[in-house]
Amino acid sequence: MSDVFHAIRRAALAGALALMATTAPAQEQVTVRFPPGSSGTTINGTIIGQEYIDYVLDVGAGQTMIATLRVTGTNGHGSAFFNVLPAGKDYDGLYVGSMDDDSTAEVTFPTAGKWAIRVYLMGNDKDAGKTVGYAIDVRIPPGKSGASGQAPAVPVARVAGVPANDLLNVRSGPGTEHGVIGALTNGDQVKRLGCESHGGSEWCMIEMMTDMHERGWVNRRYLQ
């Protein structure tokens, strides 16, 4: 009887361990690389239930990253978020997406090395194993802080050449396929943070000179 009992116990334990292995949250780590000559990229992915995925970047101290998450499809509520934290850690984060309203992070990295954008689900989507597709626009404007820790001077540009009674669209990324997040008129001044070629045109990341310091992208031909 003792041998039978221990055999049954071993079988039950093995079954429990197998169940734990199949239901444990999956973790994936993906290295992010920007295309040559580009200051950013778009990450596309899908996440299910209790999974979380770390997208890892190698950055320099003092560099600033702007990242925006968009839900592209779901069979649930689309409750996807992301945090920015040191790669391999669950703490010391610079941004917590579940505490933000617009799913946009603007962070300056205090130390050089590997940092992660961790994507995860919350609420019923997490508990019920729902699937959420997403896209994350990631930009790191050119330039970084000098030895003194102060950021280099940023060129100031003026909007010009916009047709009369029209507005210059400010977009969330470099190209007309990105959504409009603001507008400018002739004579408005902006800070130019860096430019890159896209779709046969040159696009510049700009910072609006307002109290909110909103950032976006405009076609360079309208910057004087």
mmCIF file of C-alpha atoms in Angstrom:
data_model
loop_
_atom_site.group_PDB
_atom_site.id
_atom_site.type_symbol
_atom_site.label_atom_id
_atom_site.label_comp_id
_atom_site.label_asym_id
_atom_site.label_seq_id
_atom_site.Cartn_x
_atom_site.Cartn_y
_atom_site.Cartn_z
ATOM 1 C CA MET A 1 0.000 0.000 0.000
ATOM 2 C CA SER A 2 2.860 2.321 0.814
ATOM 3 C CA ASP A 3 4.404 1.936 -2.654
ATOM 4 C CA VAL A 4 1.022 2.557 -4.314
ATOM 5 C CA PHE A 5 0.436 5.634 -2.133
ATOM 6 C CA HIS A 6 3.828 7.141 -3.009
ATOM 7 C CA ALA A 7 3.313 6.399 -6.702
ATOM 8 C CA ILE A 8 -0.046 8.174 -6.664
ATOM 9 C CA ARG A 9 1.496 11.107 -4.758
ATOM 10 C CA ARG A 10 4.363 11.410 -7.259
ATOM 11 C CA ALA A 11 1.915 11.319 -10.162
ATOM 12 C CA ALA A 12 -0.250 14.021 -8.570
ATOM 13 C CA LEU A 13 2.796 16.213 -7.909
ATOM 14 C CA ALA A 14 4.016 15.780 -11.482
ATOM 15 C CA GLY A 15 0.579 16.731 -12.779
ATOM 16 C CA ALA A 16 0.484 19.823 -10.592
ATOM 17 C CA LEU A 17 3.933 20.906 -11.769
ATOM 18 C CA ALA A 18 2.931 20.371 -15.387
ATOM 19 C CA LEU A 19 -0.194 22.484 -14.876
ATOM 20 C CA MET A 20 1.873 25.243 -13.264
ATOM 21 C CA ALA A 21 4.284 25.184 -16.187
ATOM 22 C CA THR A 22 1.495 25.648 -18.734
ATOM 23 C CA THR A 23 -0.391 28.361 -16.835
ATOM 24 C CA ALA A 24 2.523 30.460 -15.554
ATOM 25 C CA PRO A 25 2.687 33.952 -17.057
ATOM 26 C CA ALA A 26 4.921 34.047 -20.112
ATOM 27 C CA GLN A 27 7.742 36.586 -20.225
ATOM 28 C CA GLU A 28 9.481 37.590 -23.424
ATOM 29 C CA GLN A 29 12.467 39.892 -23.840
ATOM 30 C CA VAL A 30 12.981 41.611 -27.191
ATOM 31 C CA THR A 31 15.920 43.834 -28.154
ATOM 32 C CA VAL A 32 14.858 47.098 -29.835
ATOM 33 C CA ARG A 33 17.045 48.498 -32.610
ATOM 34 C CA PHE A 34 16.364 51.641 -34.607
ATOM 35 C CA PRO A 35 16.747 51.552 -38.420
ATOM 36 C CA PRO A 36 20.016 53.133 -39.630
ATOM 37 C CA GLY A 37 19.787 56.930 -39.689
ATOM 38 C CA SER A 38 16.552 56.959 -37.679
ATOM 39 C CA SER A 39 15.882 58.317 -34.206
ATOM 40 C CA GLY A 40 13.024 55.932 -33.527
ATOM 41 C CA THR A 41 10.904 52.981 -34.526
ATOM 42 C CA THR A 42 7.445 51.462 -34.062
ATOM 43 C CA ILE A 43 7.076 48.256 -32.053
ATOM 44 C CA ASN A 44 4.138 46.029 -33.001
ATOM 45 C CA GLY A 45 3.046 43.156 -30.809
ATOM 46 C CA THR A 46 0.300 41.062 -29.226
ATOM 47 C CA ILE A 47 -0.107 40.130 -25.572
ATOM 48 C CA ILE A 48 -2.438 37.659 -23.853
ATOM 49 C CA GLY A 49 -3.744 37.584 -20.283
ATOM 50 C CA GLN A 50 -1.056 37.510 -17.619
ATOM 51 C CA GLU A 51 1.873 37.694 -20.029
ATOM 52 C CA TYR A 52 4.272 40.613 -20.000
ATOM 53 C CA ILE A 53 6.870 41.523 -22.607
ATOM 54 C CA ASP A 54 10.047 43.578 -22.108
ATOM 55 C CA TYR A 55 11.359 45.608 -25.036
ATOM 56 C CA VAL A 56 14.982 46.435 -24.193
ATOM 57 C CA LEU A 57 16.921 49.480 -25.398
ATOM 58 C CA ASP A 58 20.577 50.365 -24.867
ATOM 59 C CA VAL A 59 20.655 54.089 -24.011
ATOM 60 C CA GLY A 60 23.060 56.760 -22.843
ATOM 61 C CA ALA A 61 22.840 58.768 -19.642
ATOM 62 C CA GLY A 62 20.844 61.966 -20.159
ATOM 63 C CA GLN A 63 19.054 60.765 -23.285
ATOM 64 C CA THR A 64 15.314 61.425 -23.454
ATOM 65 C CA MET A 65 12.835 58.881 -24.800
ATOM 66 C CA ILE A 66 9.266 59.541 -25.898
ATOM 67 C CA ALA A 67 7.040 56.458 -26.211
ATOM 68 C CA THR A 68 3.322 56.205 -27.000
ATOM 69 C CA LEU A 69 1.230 53.020 -26.911
ATOM 70 C CA ARG A 70 -1.806 52.518 -29.176
ATOM 71 C CA VAL A 71 -4.187 49.535 -29.036
ATOM 72 C CA THR A 72 -4.613 48.101 -32.547
ATOM 73 C CA GLY A 73 -7.109 45.328 -31.820
ATOM 74 C CA THR A 74 -8.595 43.247 -28.993
ATOM 75 C CA ASN A 75 -11.257 40.719 -28.059
ATOM 76 C CA GLY A 76 -11.567 42.399 -24.646
ATOM 77 C CA HIS A 77 -11.385 45.962 -23.358
ATOM 78 C CA GLY A 78 -7.922 46.787 -24.692
ATOM 79 C CA SER A 79 -6.470 47.470 -21.230
ATOM 80 C CA ALA A 80 -2.806 47.431 -22.276
ATOM 81 C CA PHE A 81 -0.178 49.537 -20.501
ATOM 82 C CA PHE A 82 3.588 49.856 -20.308
ATOM 83 C CA ASN A 83 6.191 50.797 -17.725
ATOM 84 C CA VAL A 84 9.752 52.044 -18.244
ATOM 85 C CA LEU A 85 12.240 50.448 -15.839
ATOM 86 C CA PRO A 86 15.786 49.079 -15.688
ATOM 87 C CA ALA A 87 16.064 45.869 -17.722
ATOM 88 C CA GLY A 88 15.820 42.784 -15.532
ATOM 89 C CA LYS A 89 14.183 44.617 -12.619
ATOM 90 C CA ASP A 90 10.617 45.002 -11.364
ATOM 91 C CA TYR A 91 11.267 48.298 -9.554
ATOM 92 C CA ASP A 92 13.008 51.699 -9.887
ATOM 93 C CA GLY A 93 10.746 52.550 -12.816
ATOM 94 C CA LEU A 94 10.705 55.968 -14.461
ATOM 95 C CA TYR A 95 7.132 55.672 -15.771
ATOM 96 C CA VAL A 96 4.038 53.652 -14.803
ATOM 97 C CA GLY A 97 1.488 53.546 -17.604
ATOM 98 C CA SER A 98 -1.476 52.424 -15.491
ATOM 99 C CA MET A 99 -1.237 55.745 -13.627
ATOM 100 C CA ASP A 100 -1.274 57.846 -16.816
ATOM 101 C CA ASP A 101 -4.204 58.963 -18.951
ATOM 102 C CA ASP A 102 -2.690 59.164 -22.441
ATOM 103 C CA SER A 103 -0.280 56.178 -22.537
ATOM 104 C CA THR A 104 2.610 58.495 -23.454
ATOM 105 C CA ALA A 105 5.893 58.464 -21.564
ATOM 106 C CA GLU A 106 8.596 61.119 -21.756
ATOM 107 C CA VAL A 107 11.536 60.047 -19.634
ATOM 108 C CA THR A 108 15.179 61.048 -19.287
ATOM 109 C CA PHE A 109 17.460 58.137 -18.438
ATOM 110 C CA PRO A 110 19.611 58.869 -15.355
ATOM 111 C CA THR A 111 22.180 56.162 -16.161
ATOM 112 C CA ALA A 112 23.547 54.523 -19.296
ATOM 113 C CA GLY A 113 22.761 50.889 -19.991
ATOM 114 C CA LYS A 114 19.802 48.669 -20.787
ATOM 115 C CA TRP A 115 16.297 49.908 -20.000
ATOM 116 C CA ALA A 116 13.026 48.107 -20.721
ATOM 117 C CA ILE A 117 9.585 49.070 -21.966
ATOM 118 C CA ARG A 118 7.402 46.467 -20.221
ATOM 119 C CA VAL A 119 3.981 45.835 -21.778
ATOM 120 C CA TYR A 120 1.240 44.192 -19.714
ATOM 121 C CA LEU A 121 -2.539 43.898 -19.293
ATOM 122 C CA MET A 122 -4.764 44.796 -16.359
ATOM 123 C CA GLY A 123 -8.314 44.153 -15.172
ATOM 124 C CA ASN A 124 -10.574 41.654 -16.932
ATOM 125 C CA ASP A 125 -8.278 41.457 -19.952
ATOM 126 C CA LYS A 126 -5.536 40.071 -17.709
ATOM 127 C CA ASP A 127 -7.768 37.820 -15.581
ATOM 128 C CA ALA A 128 -9.804 36.385 -18.468
ATOM 129 C CA GLY A 129 -6.859 35.786 -20.806
ATOM 130 C CA LYS A 130 -7.950 38.290 -23.444
ATOM 131 C CA THR A 131 -5.753 39.192 -26.420
ATOM 132 C CA VAL A 132 -4.644 42.756 -27.144
ATOM 133 C CA GLY A 133 -2.693 43.960 -30.171
ATOM 134 C CA TYR A 134 -0.678 47.156 -29.814
ATOM 135 C CA ALA A 135 1.821 49.495 -31.446
ATOM 136 C CA ILE A 136 4.386 51.561 -29.525
ATOM 137 C CA ASP A 137 6.001 54.571 -31.216
ATOM 138 C CA VAL A 138 9.454 55.022 -29.652
ATOM 139 C CA ARG A 139 11.641 58.095 -30.287
ATOM 140 C CA ILE A 140 14.974 59.178 -28.828
ATOM 141 C CA PRO A 141 15.807 62.613 -30.241
ATOM 142 C CA PRO A 142 19.425 63.060 -31.385
ATOM 143 C CA GLY A 143 21.951 64.443 -28.894
ATOM 144 C CA LYS A 144 22.652 63.739 -25.257
ATOM 145 C CA SER A 145 23.899 65.623 -22.219
ATOM 146 C CA GLY A 146 27.506 66.733 -21.980
ATOM 147 C CA ALA A 147 30.049 66.203 -19.205
ATOM 148 C CA SER A 148 28.426 68.916 -17.108
ATOM 149 C CA GLY A 149 25.090 67.074 -17.246
ATOM 150 C CA GLN A 150 23.455 70.003 -19.051
ATOM 151 C CA ALA A 151 21.616 69.356 -22.300
ATOM 152 C CA PRO A 152 23.094 70.969 -25.423
ATOM 153 C CA ALA A 153 21.478 74.082 -26.878
ATOM 154 C CA VAL A 154 18.357 73.347 -28.929
ATOM 155 C CA PRO A 155 17.780 75.279 -32.191
ATOM 156 C CA VAL A 156 14.674 77.460 -32.301
ATOM 157 C CA ALA A 157 12.734 77.517 -35.582
ATOM 158 C CA ARG A 158 9.826 79.584 -36.871
ATOM 159 C CA VAL A 159 6.868 78.168 -38.805
ATOM 160 C CA ALA A 160 6.659 79.640 -42.320
ATOM 161 C CA GLY A 161 5.170 78.828 -45.710
ATOM 162 C CA VAL A 162 1.806 77.560 -44.466
ATOM 163 C CA PRO A 163 -0.954 78.636 -46.918
ATOM 164 C CA ALA A 164 -3.162 81.519 -45.797
ATOM 165 C CA ASN A 165 -6.081 80.537 -43.565
ATOM 166 C CA ASP A 166 -4.532 77.103 -43.076
ATOM 167 C CA LEU A 167 -2.746 75.275 -40.253
ATOM 168 C CA LEU A 168 0.367 73.108 -40.054
ATOM 169 C CA ASN A 169 -0.514 69.703 -38.615
ATOM 170 C CA VAL A 170 1.682 68.401 -35.792
ATOM 171 C CA ARG A 171 1.770 64.596 -35.907
ATOM 172 C CA SER A 172 2.640 61.866 -33.416
ATOM 173 C CA GLY A 173 5.376 60.477 -35.687
ATOM 174 C CA PRO A 174 7.376 61.320 -38.825
ATOM 175 C CA GLY A 175 4.913 60.951 -41.702
ATOM 176 C CA THR A 176 1.333 61.646 -42.717
ATOM 177 C CA GLU A 177 0.270 58.146 -41.617
ATOM 178 C CA HIS A 178 0.612 59.271 -37.992
ATOM 179 C CA GLY A 179 -2.256 60.967 -36.185
ATOM 180 C CA VAL A 180 -2.620 64.735 -35.777
ATOM 181 C CA ILE A 181 -1.955 65.846 -32.190
ATOM 182 C CA GLY A 182 -1.831 69.625 -32.657
ATOM 183 C CA ALA A 183 -1.549 72.512 -35.108
ATOM 184 C CA LEU A 184 0.670 75.545 -35.730
ATOM 185 C CA THR A 185 0.352 78.768 -37.722
ATOM 186 C CA ASN A 186 2.848 80.947 -39.555
ATOM 187 C CA GLY A 187 5.108 82.746 -37.087
ATOM 188 C CA ASP A 188 4.820 80.203 -34.265
ATOM 189 C CA GLN A 189 8.179 79.390 -32.698
ATOM 190 C CA VAL A 190 9.200 75.827 -31.811
ATOM 191 C CA LYS A 191 12.306 74.000 -30.624
ATOM 192 C CA ARG A 192 13.729 71.658 -33.266
ATOM 193 C CA LEU A 193 14.917 68.438 -31.621
ATOM 194 C CA GLY A 194 16.141 66.475 -34.629
ATOM 195 C CA CYS A 195 15.123 65.504 -38.155
ATOM 196 C CA GLU A 196 14.989 62.317 -40.225
ATOM 197 C CA SER A 197 13.984 61.265 -43.740
ATOM 198 C CA HIS A 198 10.683 59.450 -44.206
ATOM 199 C CA GLY A 199 8.637 58.779 -47.326
ATOM 200 C CA GLY A 200 10.741 61.059 -49.502
ATOM 201 C CA SER A 201 10.431 64.035 -47.131
ATOM 202 C CA GLU A 202 12.349 65.261 -44.127
ATOM 203 C CA TRP A 203 10.450 65.379 -40.843
ATOM 204 C CA CYS A 204 11.526 67.103 -37.646
ATOM 205 C CA MET A 205 10.625 66.425 -34.044
ATOM 206 C CA ILE A 206 9.627 69.722 -32.449
ATOM 207 C CA GLU A 207 8.709 70.975 -29.010
ATOM 208 C CA MET A 208 6.048 73.655 -28.818
ATOM 209 C CA MET A 209 7.053 76.663 -26.755
ATOM 210 C CA THR A 210 4.057 76.556 -24.427
ATOM 211 C CA ASP A 211 3.623 75.767 -20.746
ATOM 212 C CA MET A 212 2.847 72.143 -21.650
ATOM 213 C CA HIS A 213 5.961 71.683 -23.877
ATOM 214 C CA GLU A 214 4.053 69.340 -26.196
ATOM 215 C CA ARG A 215 6.179 67.414 -28.694
ATOM 216 C CA GLY A 216 5.381 66.137 -32.154
ATOM 217 C CA TRP A 217 6.554 65.969 -35.775
ATOM 218 C CA VAL A 218 6.209 68.386 -38.717
ATOM 219 C CA ASN A 219 7.513 68.506 -42.277
ATOM 220 C CA ARG A 220 10.833 70.355 -42.302
ATOM 221 C CA ARG A 221 9.905 72.510 -45.300
ATOM 222 C CA TYR A 222 7.643 74.550 -43.016
ATOM 223 C CA LEU A 223 10.414 75.337 -40.503
ATOM 224 C CA GLN A 224 12.478 78.465 -41.098
#
